Coordinates of C-alpha atoms in Angstrom, one line a residue:
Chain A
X1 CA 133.6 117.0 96.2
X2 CA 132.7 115.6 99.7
X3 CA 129.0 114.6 100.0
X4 CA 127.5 114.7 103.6
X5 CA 124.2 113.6 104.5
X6 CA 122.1 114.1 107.9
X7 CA 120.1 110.7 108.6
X8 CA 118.4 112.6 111.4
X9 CA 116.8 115.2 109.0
X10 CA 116.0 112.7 105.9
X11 CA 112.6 112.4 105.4
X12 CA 113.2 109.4 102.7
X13 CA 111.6 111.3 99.8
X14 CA 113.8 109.4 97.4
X15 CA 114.8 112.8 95.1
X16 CA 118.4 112.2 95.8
X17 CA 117.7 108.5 94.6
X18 CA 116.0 109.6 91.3
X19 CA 118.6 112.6 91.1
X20 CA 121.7 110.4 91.3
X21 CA 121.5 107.0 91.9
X22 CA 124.9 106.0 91.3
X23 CA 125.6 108.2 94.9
X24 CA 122.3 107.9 97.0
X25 CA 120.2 104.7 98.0
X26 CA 117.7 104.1 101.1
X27 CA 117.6 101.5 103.7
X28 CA 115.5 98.9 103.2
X29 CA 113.8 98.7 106.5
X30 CA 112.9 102.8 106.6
X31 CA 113.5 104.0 103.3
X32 CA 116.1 106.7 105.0
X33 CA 119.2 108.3 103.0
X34 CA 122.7 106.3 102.7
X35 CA 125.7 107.2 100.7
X36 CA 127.3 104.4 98.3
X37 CA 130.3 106.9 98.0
X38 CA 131.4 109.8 100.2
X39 CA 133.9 111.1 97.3
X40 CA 132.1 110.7 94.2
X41 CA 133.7 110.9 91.1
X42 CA 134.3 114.4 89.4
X43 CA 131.6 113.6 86.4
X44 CA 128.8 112.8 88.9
X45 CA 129.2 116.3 90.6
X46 CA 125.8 117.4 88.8
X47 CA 123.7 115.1 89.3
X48 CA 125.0 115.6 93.4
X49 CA 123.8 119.5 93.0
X50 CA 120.9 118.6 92.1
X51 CA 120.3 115.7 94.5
X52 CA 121.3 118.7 97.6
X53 CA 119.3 121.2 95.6
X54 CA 116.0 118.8 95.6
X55 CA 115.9 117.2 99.2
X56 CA 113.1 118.8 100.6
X57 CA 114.2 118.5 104.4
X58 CA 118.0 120.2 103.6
X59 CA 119.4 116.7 105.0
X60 CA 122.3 116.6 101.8
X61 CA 125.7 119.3 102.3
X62 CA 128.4 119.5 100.1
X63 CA 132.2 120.5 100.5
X64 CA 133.3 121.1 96.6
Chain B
X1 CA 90.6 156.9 120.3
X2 CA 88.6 153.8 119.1
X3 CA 86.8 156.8 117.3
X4 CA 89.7 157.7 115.3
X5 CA 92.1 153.9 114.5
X6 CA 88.9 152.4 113.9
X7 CA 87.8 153.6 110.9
X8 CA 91.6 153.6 109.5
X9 CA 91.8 149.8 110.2
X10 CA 88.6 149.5 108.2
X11 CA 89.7 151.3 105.4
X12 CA 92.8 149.1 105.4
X13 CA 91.1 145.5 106.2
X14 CA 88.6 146.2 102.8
X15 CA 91.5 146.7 100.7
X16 CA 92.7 142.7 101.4
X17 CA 91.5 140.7 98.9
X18 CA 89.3 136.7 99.5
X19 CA 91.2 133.7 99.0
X20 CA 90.8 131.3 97.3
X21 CA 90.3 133.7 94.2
X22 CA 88.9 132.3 90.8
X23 CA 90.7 130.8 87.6
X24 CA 89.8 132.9 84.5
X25 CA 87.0 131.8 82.2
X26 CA 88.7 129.6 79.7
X27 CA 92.0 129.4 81.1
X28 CA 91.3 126.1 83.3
X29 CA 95.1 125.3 83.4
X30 CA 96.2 128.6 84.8
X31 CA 96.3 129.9 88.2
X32 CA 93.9 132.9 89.0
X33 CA 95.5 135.7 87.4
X34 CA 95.7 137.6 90.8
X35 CA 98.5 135.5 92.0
X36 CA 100.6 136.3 89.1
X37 CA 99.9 139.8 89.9
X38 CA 100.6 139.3 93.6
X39 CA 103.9 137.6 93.0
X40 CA 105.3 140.3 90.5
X41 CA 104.1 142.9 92.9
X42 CA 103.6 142.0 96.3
X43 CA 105.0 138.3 97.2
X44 CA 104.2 138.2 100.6
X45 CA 101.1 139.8 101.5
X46 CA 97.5 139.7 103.2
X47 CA 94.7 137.7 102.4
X48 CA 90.7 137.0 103.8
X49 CA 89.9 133.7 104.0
X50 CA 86.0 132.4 105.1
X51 CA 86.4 132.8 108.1
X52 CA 87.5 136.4 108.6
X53 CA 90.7 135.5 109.3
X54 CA 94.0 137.7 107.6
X55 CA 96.9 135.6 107.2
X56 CA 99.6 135.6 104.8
X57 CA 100.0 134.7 101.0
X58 CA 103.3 133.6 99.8
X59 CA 103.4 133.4 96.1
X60 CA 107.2 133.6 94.4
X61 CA 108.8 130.1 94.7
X62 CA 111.7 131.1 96.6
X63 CA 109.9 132.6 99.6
X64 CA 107.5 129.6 99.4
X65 CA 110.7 127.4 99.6
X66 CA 112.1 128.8 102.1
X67 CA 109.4 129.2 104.6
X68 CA 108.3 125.0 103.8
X69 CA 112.2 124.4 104.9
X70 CA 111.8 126.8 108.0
X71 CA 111.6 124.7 111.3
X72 CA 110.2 128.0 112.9
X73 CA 107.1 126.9 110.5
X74 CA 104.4 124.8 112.0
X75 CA 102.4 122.3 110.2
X76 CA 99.8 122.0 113.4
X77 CA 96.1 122.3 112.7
X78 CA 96.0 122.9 116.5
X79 CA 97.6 125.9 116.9
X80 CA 95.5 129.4 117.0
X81 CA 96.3 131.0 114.0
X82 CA 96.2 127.4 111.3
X83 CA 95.1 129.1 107.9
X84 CA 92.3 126.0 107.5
X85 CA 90.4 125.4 104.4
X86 CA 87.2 125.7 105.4
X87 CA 84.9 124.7 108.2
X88 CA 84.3 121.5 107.3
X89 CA 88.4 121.0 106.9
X90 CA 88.6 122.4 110.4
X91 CA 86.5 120.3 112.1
X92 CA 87.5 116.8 110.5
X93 CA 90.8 117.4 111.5
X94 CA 89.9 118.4 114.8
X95 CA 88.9 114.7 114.6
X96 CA 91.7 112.7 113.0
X97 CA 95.3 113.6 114.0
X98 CA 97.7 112.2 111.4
X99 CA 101.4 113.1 110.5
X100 CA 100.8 115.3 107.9
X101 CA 99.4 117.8 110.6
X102 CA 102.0 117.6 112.5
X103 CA 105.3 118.6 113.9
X104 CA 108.6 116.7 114.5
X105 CA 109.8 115.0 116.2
X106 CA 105.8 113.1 116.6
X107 CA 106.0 113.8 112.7
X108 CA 108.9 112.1 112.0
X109 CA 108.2 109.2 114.3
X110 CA 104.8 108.6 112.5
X111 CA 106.0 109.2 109.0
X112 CA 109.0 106.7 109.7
X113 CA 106.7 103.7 110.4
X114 CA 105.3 103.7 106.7
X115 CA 108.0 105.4 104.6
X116 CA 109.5 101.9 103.7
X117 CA 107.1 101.1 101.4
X118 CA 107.5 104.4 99.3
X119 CA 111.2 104.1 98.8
X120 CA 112.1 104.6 94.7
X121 CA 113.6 100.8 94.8
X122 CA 109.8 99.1 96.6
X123 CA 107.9 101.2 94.2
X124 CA 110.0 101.0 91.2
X125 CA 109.2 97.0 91.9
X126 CA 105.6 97.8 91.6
X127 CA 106.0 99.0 88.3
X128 CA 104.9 95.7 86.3
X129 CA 101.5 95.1 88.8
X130 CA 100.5 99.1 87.9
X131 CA 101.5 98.5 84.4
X132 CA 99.2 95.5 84.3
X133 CA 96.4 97.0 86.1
X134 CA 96.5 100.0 83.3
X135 CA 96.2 97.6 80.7
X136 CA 93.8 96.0 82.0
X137 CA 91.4 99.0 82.3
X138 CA 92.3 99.8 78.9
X139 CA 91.3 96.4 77.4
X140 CA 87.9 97.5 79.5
X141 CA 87.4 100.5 77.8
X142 CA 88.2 99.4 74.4
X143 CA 85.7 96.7 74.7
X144 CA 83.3 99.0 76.3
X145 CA 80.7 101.5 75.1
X146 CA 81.8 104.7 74.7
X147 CA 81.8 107.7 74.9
X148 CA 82.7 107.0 78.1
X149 CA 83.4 108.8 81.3
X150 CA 87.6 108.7 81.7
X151 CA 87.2 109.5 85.2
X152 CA 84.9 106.5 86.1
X153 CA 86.6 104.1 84.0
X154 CA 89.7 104.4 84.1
X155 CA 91.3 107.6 86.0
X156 CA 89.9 106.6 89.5
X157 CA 90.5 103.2 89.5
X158 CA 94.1 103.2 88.7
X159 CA 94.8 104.6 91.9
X160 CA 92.3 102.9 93.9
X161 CA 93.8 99.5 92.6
X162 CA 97.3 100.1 93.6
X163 CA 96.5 101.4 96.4
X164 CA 94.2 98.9 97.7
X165 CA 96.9 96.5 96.7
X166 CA 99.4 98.3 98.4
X167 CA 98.1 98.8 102.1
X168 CA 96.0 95.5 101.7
X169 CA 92.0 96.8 101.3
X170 CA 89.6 95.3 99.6
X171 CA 89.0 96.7 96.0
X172 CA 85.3 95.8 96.2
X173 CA 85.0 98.6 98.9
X174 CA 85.7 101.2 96.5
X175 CA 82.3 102.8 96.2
X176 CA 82.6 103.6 99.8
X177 CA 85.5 104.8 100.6
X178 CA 85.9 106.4 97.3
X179 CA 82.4 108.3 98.4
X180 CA 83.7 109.5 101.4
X181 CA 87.0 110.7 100.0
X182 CA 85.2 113.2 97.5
X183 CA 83.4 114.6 101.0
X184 CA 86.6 115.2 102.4
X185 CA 88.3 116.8 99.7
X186 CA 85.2 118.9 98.7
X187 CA 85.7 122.5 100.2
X188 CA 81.9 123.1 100.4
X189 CA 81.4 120.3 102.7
X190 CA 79.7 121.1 106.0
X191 CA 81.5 120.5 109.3
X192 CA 79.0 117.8 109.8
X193 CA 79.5 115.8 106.7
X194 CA 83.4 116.5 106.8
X195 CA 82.9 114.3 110.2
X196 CA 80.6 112.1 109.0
X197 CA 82.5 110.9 106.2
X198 CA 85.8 110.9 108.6
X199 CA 84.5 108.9 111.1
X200 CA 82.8 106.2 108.7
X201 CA 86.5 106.2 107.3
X202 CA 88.0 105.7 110.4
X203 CA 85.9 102.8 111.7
X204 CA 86.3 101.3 108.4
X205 CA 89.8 101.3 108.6
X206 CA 89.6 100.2 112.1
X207 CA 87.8 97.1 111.3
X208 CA 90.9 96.2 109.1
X209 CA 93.7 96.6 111.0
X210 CA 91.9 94.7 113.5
X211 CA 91.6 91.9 111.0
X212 CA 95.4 92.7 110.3
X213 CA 96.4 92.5 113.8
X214 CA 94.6 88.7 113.8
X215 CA 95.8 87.9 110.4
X216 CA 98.7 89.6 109.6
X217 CA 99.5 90.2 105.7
X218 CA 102.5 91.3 103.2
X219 CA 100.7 94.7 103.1
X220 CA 101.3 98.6 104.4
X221 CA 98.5 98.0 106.9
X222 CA 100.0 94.9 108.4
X223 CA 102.6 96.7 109.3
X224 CA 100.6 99.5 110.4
X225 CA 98.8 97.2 112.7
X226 CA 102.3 96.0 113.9
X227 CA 103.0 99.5 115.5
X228 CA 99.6 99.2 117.6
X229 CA 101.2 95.7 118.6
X230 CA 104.5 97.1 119.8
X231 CA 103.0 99.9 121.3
X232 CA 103.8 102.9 119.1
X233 CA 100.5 104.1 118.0
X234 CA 96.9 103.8 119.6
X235 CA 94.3 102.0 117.4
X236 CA 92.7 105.3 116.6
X237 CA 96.1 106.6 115.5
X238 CA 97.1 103.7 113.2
X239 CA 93.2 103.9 111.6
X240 CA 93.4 107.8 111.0
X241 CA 96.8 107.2 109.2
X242 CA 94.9 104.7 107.3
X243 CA 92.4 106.8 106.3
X244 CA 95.4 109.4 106.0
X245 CA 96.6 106.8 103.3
X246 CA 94.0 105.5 101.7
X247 CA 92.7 109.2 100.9
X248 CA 95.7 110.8 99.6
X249 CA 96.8 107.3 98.0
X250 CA 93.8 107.7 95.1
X251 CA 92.3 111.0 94.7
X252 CA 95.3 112.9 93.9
X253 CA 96.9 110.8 91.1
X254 CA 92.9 110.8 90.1
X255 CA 93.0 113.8 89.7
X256 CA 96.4 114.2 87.6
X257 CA 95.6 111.3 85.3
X258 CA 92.3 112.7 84.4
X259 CA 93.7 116.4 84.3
X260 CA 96.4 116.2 82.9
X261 CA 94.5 113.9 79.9
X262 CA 92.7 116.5 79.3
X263 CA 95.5 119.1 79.3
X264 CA 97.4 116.8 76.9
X265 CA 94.2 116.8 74.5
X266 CA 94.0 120.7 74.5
X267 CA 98.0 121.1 73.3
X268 CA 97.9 118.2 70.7
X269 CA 101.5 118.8 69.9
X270 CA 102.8 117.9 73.0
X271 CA 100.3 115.0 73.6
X272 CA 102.2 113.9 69.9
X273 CA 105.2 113.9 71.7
X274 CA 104.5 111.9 74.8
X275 CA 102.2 109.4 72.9
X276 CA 105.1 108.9 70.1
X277 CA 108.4 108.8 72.3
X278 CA 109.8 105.7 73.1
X279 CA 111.8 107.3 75.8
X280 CA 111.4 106.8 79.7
X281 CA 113.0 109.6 79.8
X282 CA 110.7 112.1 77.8
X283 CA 108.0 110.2 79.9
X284 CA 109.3 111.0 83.3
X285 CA 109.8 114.6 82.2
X286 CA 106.3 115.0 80.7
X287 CA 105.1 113.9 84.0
X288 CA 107.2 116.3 85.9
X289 CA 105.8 119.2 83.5
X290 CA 102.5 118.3 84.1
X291 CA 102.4 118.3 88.1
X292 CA 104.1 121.3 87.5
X293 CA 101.9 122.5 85.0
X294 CA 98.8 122.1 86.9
X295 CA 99.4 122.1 90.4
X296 CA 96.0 120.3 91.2
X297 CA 96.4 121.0 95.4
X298 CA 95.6 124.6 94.6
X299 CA 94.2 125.3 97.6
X300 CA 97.7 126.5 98.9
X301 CA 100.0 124.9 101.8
X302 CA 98.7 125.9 105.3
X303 CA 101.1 126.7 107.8
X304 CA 101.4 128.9 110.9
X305 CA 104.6 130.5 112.1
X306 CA 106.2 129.8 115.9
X307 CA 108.8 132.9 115.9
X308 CA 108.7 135.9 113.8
X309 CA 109.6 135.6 110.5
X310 CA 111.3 138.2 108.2
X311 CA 110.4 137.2 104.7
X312 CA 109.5 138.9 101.4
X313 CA 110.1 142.5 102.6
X314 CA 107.1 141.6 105.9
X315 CA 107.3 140.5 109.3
X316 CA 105.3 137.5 110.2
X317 CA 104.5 137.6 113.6
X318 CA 104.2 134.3 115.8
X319 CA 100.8 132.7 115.6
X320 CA 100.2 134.1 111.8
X321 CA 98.7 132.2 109.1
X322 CA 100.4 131.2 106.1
X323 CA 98.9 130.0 102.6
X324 CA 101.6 128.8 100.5
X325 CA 100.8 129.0 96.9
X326 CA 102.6 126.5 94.9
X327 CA 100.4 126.8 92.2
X328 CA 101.6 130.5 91.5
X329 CA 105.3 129.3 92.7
X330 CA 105.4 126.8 89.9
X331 CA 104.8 129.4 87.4
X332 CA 107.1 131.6 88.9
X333 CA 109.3 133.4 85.6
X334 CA 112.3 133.8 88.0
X335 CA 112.6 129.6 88.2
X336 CA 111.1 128.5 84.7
X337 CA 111.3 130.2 81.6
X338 CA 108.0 130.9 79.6
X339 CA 106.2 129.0 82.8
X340 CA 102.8 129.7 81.4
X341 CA 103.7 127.3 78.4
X342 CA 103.3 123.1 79.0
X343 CA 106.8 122.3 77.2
X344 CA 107.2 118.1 78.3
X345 CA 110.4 118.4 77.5
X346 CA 111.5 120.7 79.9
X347 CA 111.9 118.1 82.9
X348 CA 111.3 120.8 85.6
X349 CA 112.5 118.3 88.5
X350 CA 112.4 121.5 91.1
X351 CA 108.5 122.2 91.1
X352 CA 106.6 122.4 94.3
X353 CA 103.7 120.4 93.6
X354 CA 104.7 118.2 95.8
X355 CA 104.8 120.4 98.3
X356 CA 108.9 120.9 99.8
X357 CA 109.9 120.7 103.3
X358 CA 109.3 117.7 105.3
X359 CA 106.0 117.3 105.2
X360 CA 106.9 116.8 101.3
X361 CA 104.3 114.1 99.6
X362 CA 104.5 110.6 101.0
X363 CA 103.6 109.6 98.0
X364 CA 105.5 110.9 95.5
X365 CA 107.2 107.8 94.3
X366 CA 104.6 105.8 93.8
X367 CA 102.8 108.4 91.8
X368 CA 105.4 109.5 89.7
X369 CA 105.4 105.3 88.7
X370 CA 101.7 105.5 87.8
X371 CA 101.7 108.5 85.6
X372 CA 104.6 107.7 84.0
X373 CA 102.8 104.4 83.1
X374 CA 99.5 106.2 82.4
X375 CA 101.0 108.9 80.6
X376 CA 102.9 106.1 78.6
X377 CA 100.0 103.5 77.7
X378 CA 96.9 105.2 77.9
X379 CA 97.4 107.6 74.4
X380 CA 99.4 104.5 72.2
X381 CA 96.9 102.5 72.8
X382 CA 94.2 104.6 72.1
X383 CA 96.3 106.9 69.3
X384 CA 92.4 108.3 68.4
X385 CA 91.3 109.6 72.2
X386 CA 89.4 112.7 72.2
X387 CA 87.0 115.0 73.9
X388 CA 83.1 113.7 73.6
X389 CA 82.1 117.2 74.8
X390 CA 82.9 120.8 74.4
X391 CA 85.8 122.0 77.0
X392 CA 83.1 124.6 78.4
X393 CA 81.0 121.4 79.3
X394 CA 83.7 119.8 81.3
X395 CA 82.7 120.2 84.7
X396 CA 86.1 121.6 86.9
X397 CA 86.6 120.8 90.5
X398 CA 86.7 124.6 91.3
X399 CA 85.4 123.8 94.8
X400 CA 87.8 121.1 95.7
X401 CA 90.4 121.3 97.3
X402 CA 92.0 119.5 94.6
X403 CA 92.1 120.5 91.5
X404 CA 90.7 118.5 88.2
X405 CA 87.5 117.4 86.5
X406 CA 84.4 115.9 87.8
X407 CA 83.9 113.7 84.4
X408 CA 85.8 113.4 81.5
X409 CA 83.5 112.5 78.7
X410 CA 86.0 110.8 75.8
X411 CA 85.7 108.9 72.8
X412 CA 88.2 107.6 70.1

């Protein structure tokens, strides 16, 4: 799974944070989406759904 | 030909039923049963609101979802055809332009200055001060006289303490600004008072960041006052998002703590289960089910559309009104099972109560953090709390345009 994000769009809800943390933190200075890992590992693919399904500005795409 | 299409639109305009509509006696939890109705029947369709006005009422979650995400869906209050409120509504924002009401990329510009301080790690570090501030009010209460009203002595002040804390104003202001909150969220309020009440707000807040701007703080207002330094925002923009804060900041989580209290009390097996778990989990859940639950902005989302729209078997024309309600979306039977039932279990992270879109709550972090502490202090330490009145005497905020109680009489 290839996880891509769209700064521009991110509205720095935190979802993804709560959703899967181990893949999604904020910067500190705006609170806007980064990505601690572009190819996540296989078990984490869940929690990544969920993170797309829950971003309320549509700023998280996946390529499974 | 007026003689003949006039009468037809008549017949047809009578036939489109007022919104808001009401809540059924003794069902204060649940939506008004017409949405459910409207949603199973007809998702997307006309309403009246108080001022004549026909726009659209979206009511399944997945039409509501899609038209918050739709950037050919306009959150501007000054474009002909806004859905507002009510007069009073109308004409305060006519008077205080903030973020919320508007459209990117001004939105995004605004909302970027402040969203720092709302990120899950900043708020997550807030958790001990909140969790101290609860127990504080508790030891209050328990040495205190009761019964007691939950909503003076504890479920206002919560809020009003962090978020004082938070954007640096003083606590001992409360009575004022906590006043003129209740006039802004109260639907019945006339255009006059709605501006009153702004205005008072907004030099208030002024006054502060211009203390800020001499004395700058480690608080969200210091930073706030740092735009007006650099440039970014007039001094009547960075006071109306101020007030814009410092509003939404207390009466909302307000209104869940004391809600959703009393929502726990009414279903006493799952106020066992959040008041026996030991798990942050069952917590965080419990306070996902509840926003869900009880939707307290019922007064729908507001939007108006910039290019027609084909959604729900309609066309929504450019300029049309839109009343999103998420209060009927969240007990939509297509997205949760049983969704009339409060199960705080069922972690239901994809509600709406939030609003979705990006005009999605500010907030939301920070008030997940202080009901999850609420929700997990407030019944262990006081295993005994219960009503001091019958339910039918609890006075609802039917009028607001947030949902909850007035006063929460308790005991234990």
């Amino acid at each position: 799974m290839k996880v891509i994000i769209d700064q521009d769009k991110c509205v720095a809800s935190g979802q993804c944070v709560l959703a899967a943390p181990e893949v999604f933190d904020q910067r500190e200075e705006d609170g806007i989406v980064v990505l601690l890992a572009e190819n996540p590992p296989q078990d984490a693919a869940e929690a990544i759904r969920e993170a797309a399904a829950l971003c309320p500005a549509l700023a998280i795409a996946l390529e499974e | 030909m007026n003689s003949v299409s006039a009468p037809t639109h008549d017949a047809l305009t009578t036939e489109i039923p007022d919104y808001p509509m009401s809540r059924s006696a003794g069902c204060p939890f649940d939506p008004p049963p017409e949405l459910s109705e409207l949603r199973a029947h007809a998702p997307v369709s006309r309403i009246r609101l108080w001022d004549g006005s026909t726009p659209w009422l979206v009511t399944d979650y997945a039409d509501q979802r899609a038209l918050l995400g739709d950037p050919r869906v306009s959150a501007d209050v000054t474009r002909s055809g806004y859905p507002h409120q009510s007069a009073g509504l109308k004409a305060r924002r006519a008077e205080a332009s903030t973020f919320i009401n508007q459209d990117d990329p001004e939105h995004a510009r605004q909302r970027r200055m402040v969203t720092a301080a709302f990120s899950i790690k900043r708020v997550e570090a807030l958790r001990p001060a909140i969790q101290r501030i609860v127990d504080q009010l508790i030891d209050e209460l328990l040495a205190g006289p009761k019964p007691v009203d939950l909503v003076q002595a504890f479920a206002l002040p919560v809020p009003s303490l962090v978020i004082c804390e938070l954007l640096g104003v003083p606590y001992q202001d409360h009575e004022f600004f906590q006043d003129r909150s209740k006039a802004l969220i109260k639907s019945t309020a006339t255009p006059e008072e709605s501006v009153a009440a702004v205005r008072e707000l907004i030099a208030y807040l002024d006054g502060l960041i211009g203390e800020k701007l001499a004395h700058p703080a480690e608080d969200l207002l210091s930073l706030v006052a740092e735009q007006v330094r650099a440039g970014e925002l007039t001094r009547r923009e960075a006071a109306s998002m101020a007030q814009l804060l410092l509003v939404a900041g207390h009466e909302t989580t307000a209104n869940m703590i004391a809600l959703g209290t009393l929502a726990l009390i009414e279903h006493p097996d799952q106020l066992a289960r959040v008041r026996e778990s030991q798990d942050p989990k069952l917590i965080a859940s419990a306070v996902e089910e509840l926003l869900r639950y009880l939707n307290i902005v019922h007064s729908g989302r507001r939007r108006v559309a910039l290019e027609d729209i084909e959604i729900g078997g309609v066309t929504v024309r450019a300029g049309e009104g839109l009343v999103l309600a998420n209060d009927a979306g969240n007990r939509d039977p297509e997205v949760f099972a049983e969704p009339d039932r409060l199960d705080v279990g069922r972690n239901p992270r994809r509600h709406i109560a939030f609003g979705f879109g990006v005009h999605q709550c500010l907030g939301q972090p920070l008030a997940r953090v202080e009901l999850q502490v609420v929700y997990s202090t407030l019944y262990r330490r006081i295993p005994e709390l219960r009503l001091a009145a019958d339910i039918e005497e609890i006075p609802f905020k039917h009028d607001g345009l947030v949902y909850g109680v007035y006063e929460l009489p308790v005991t234990w």
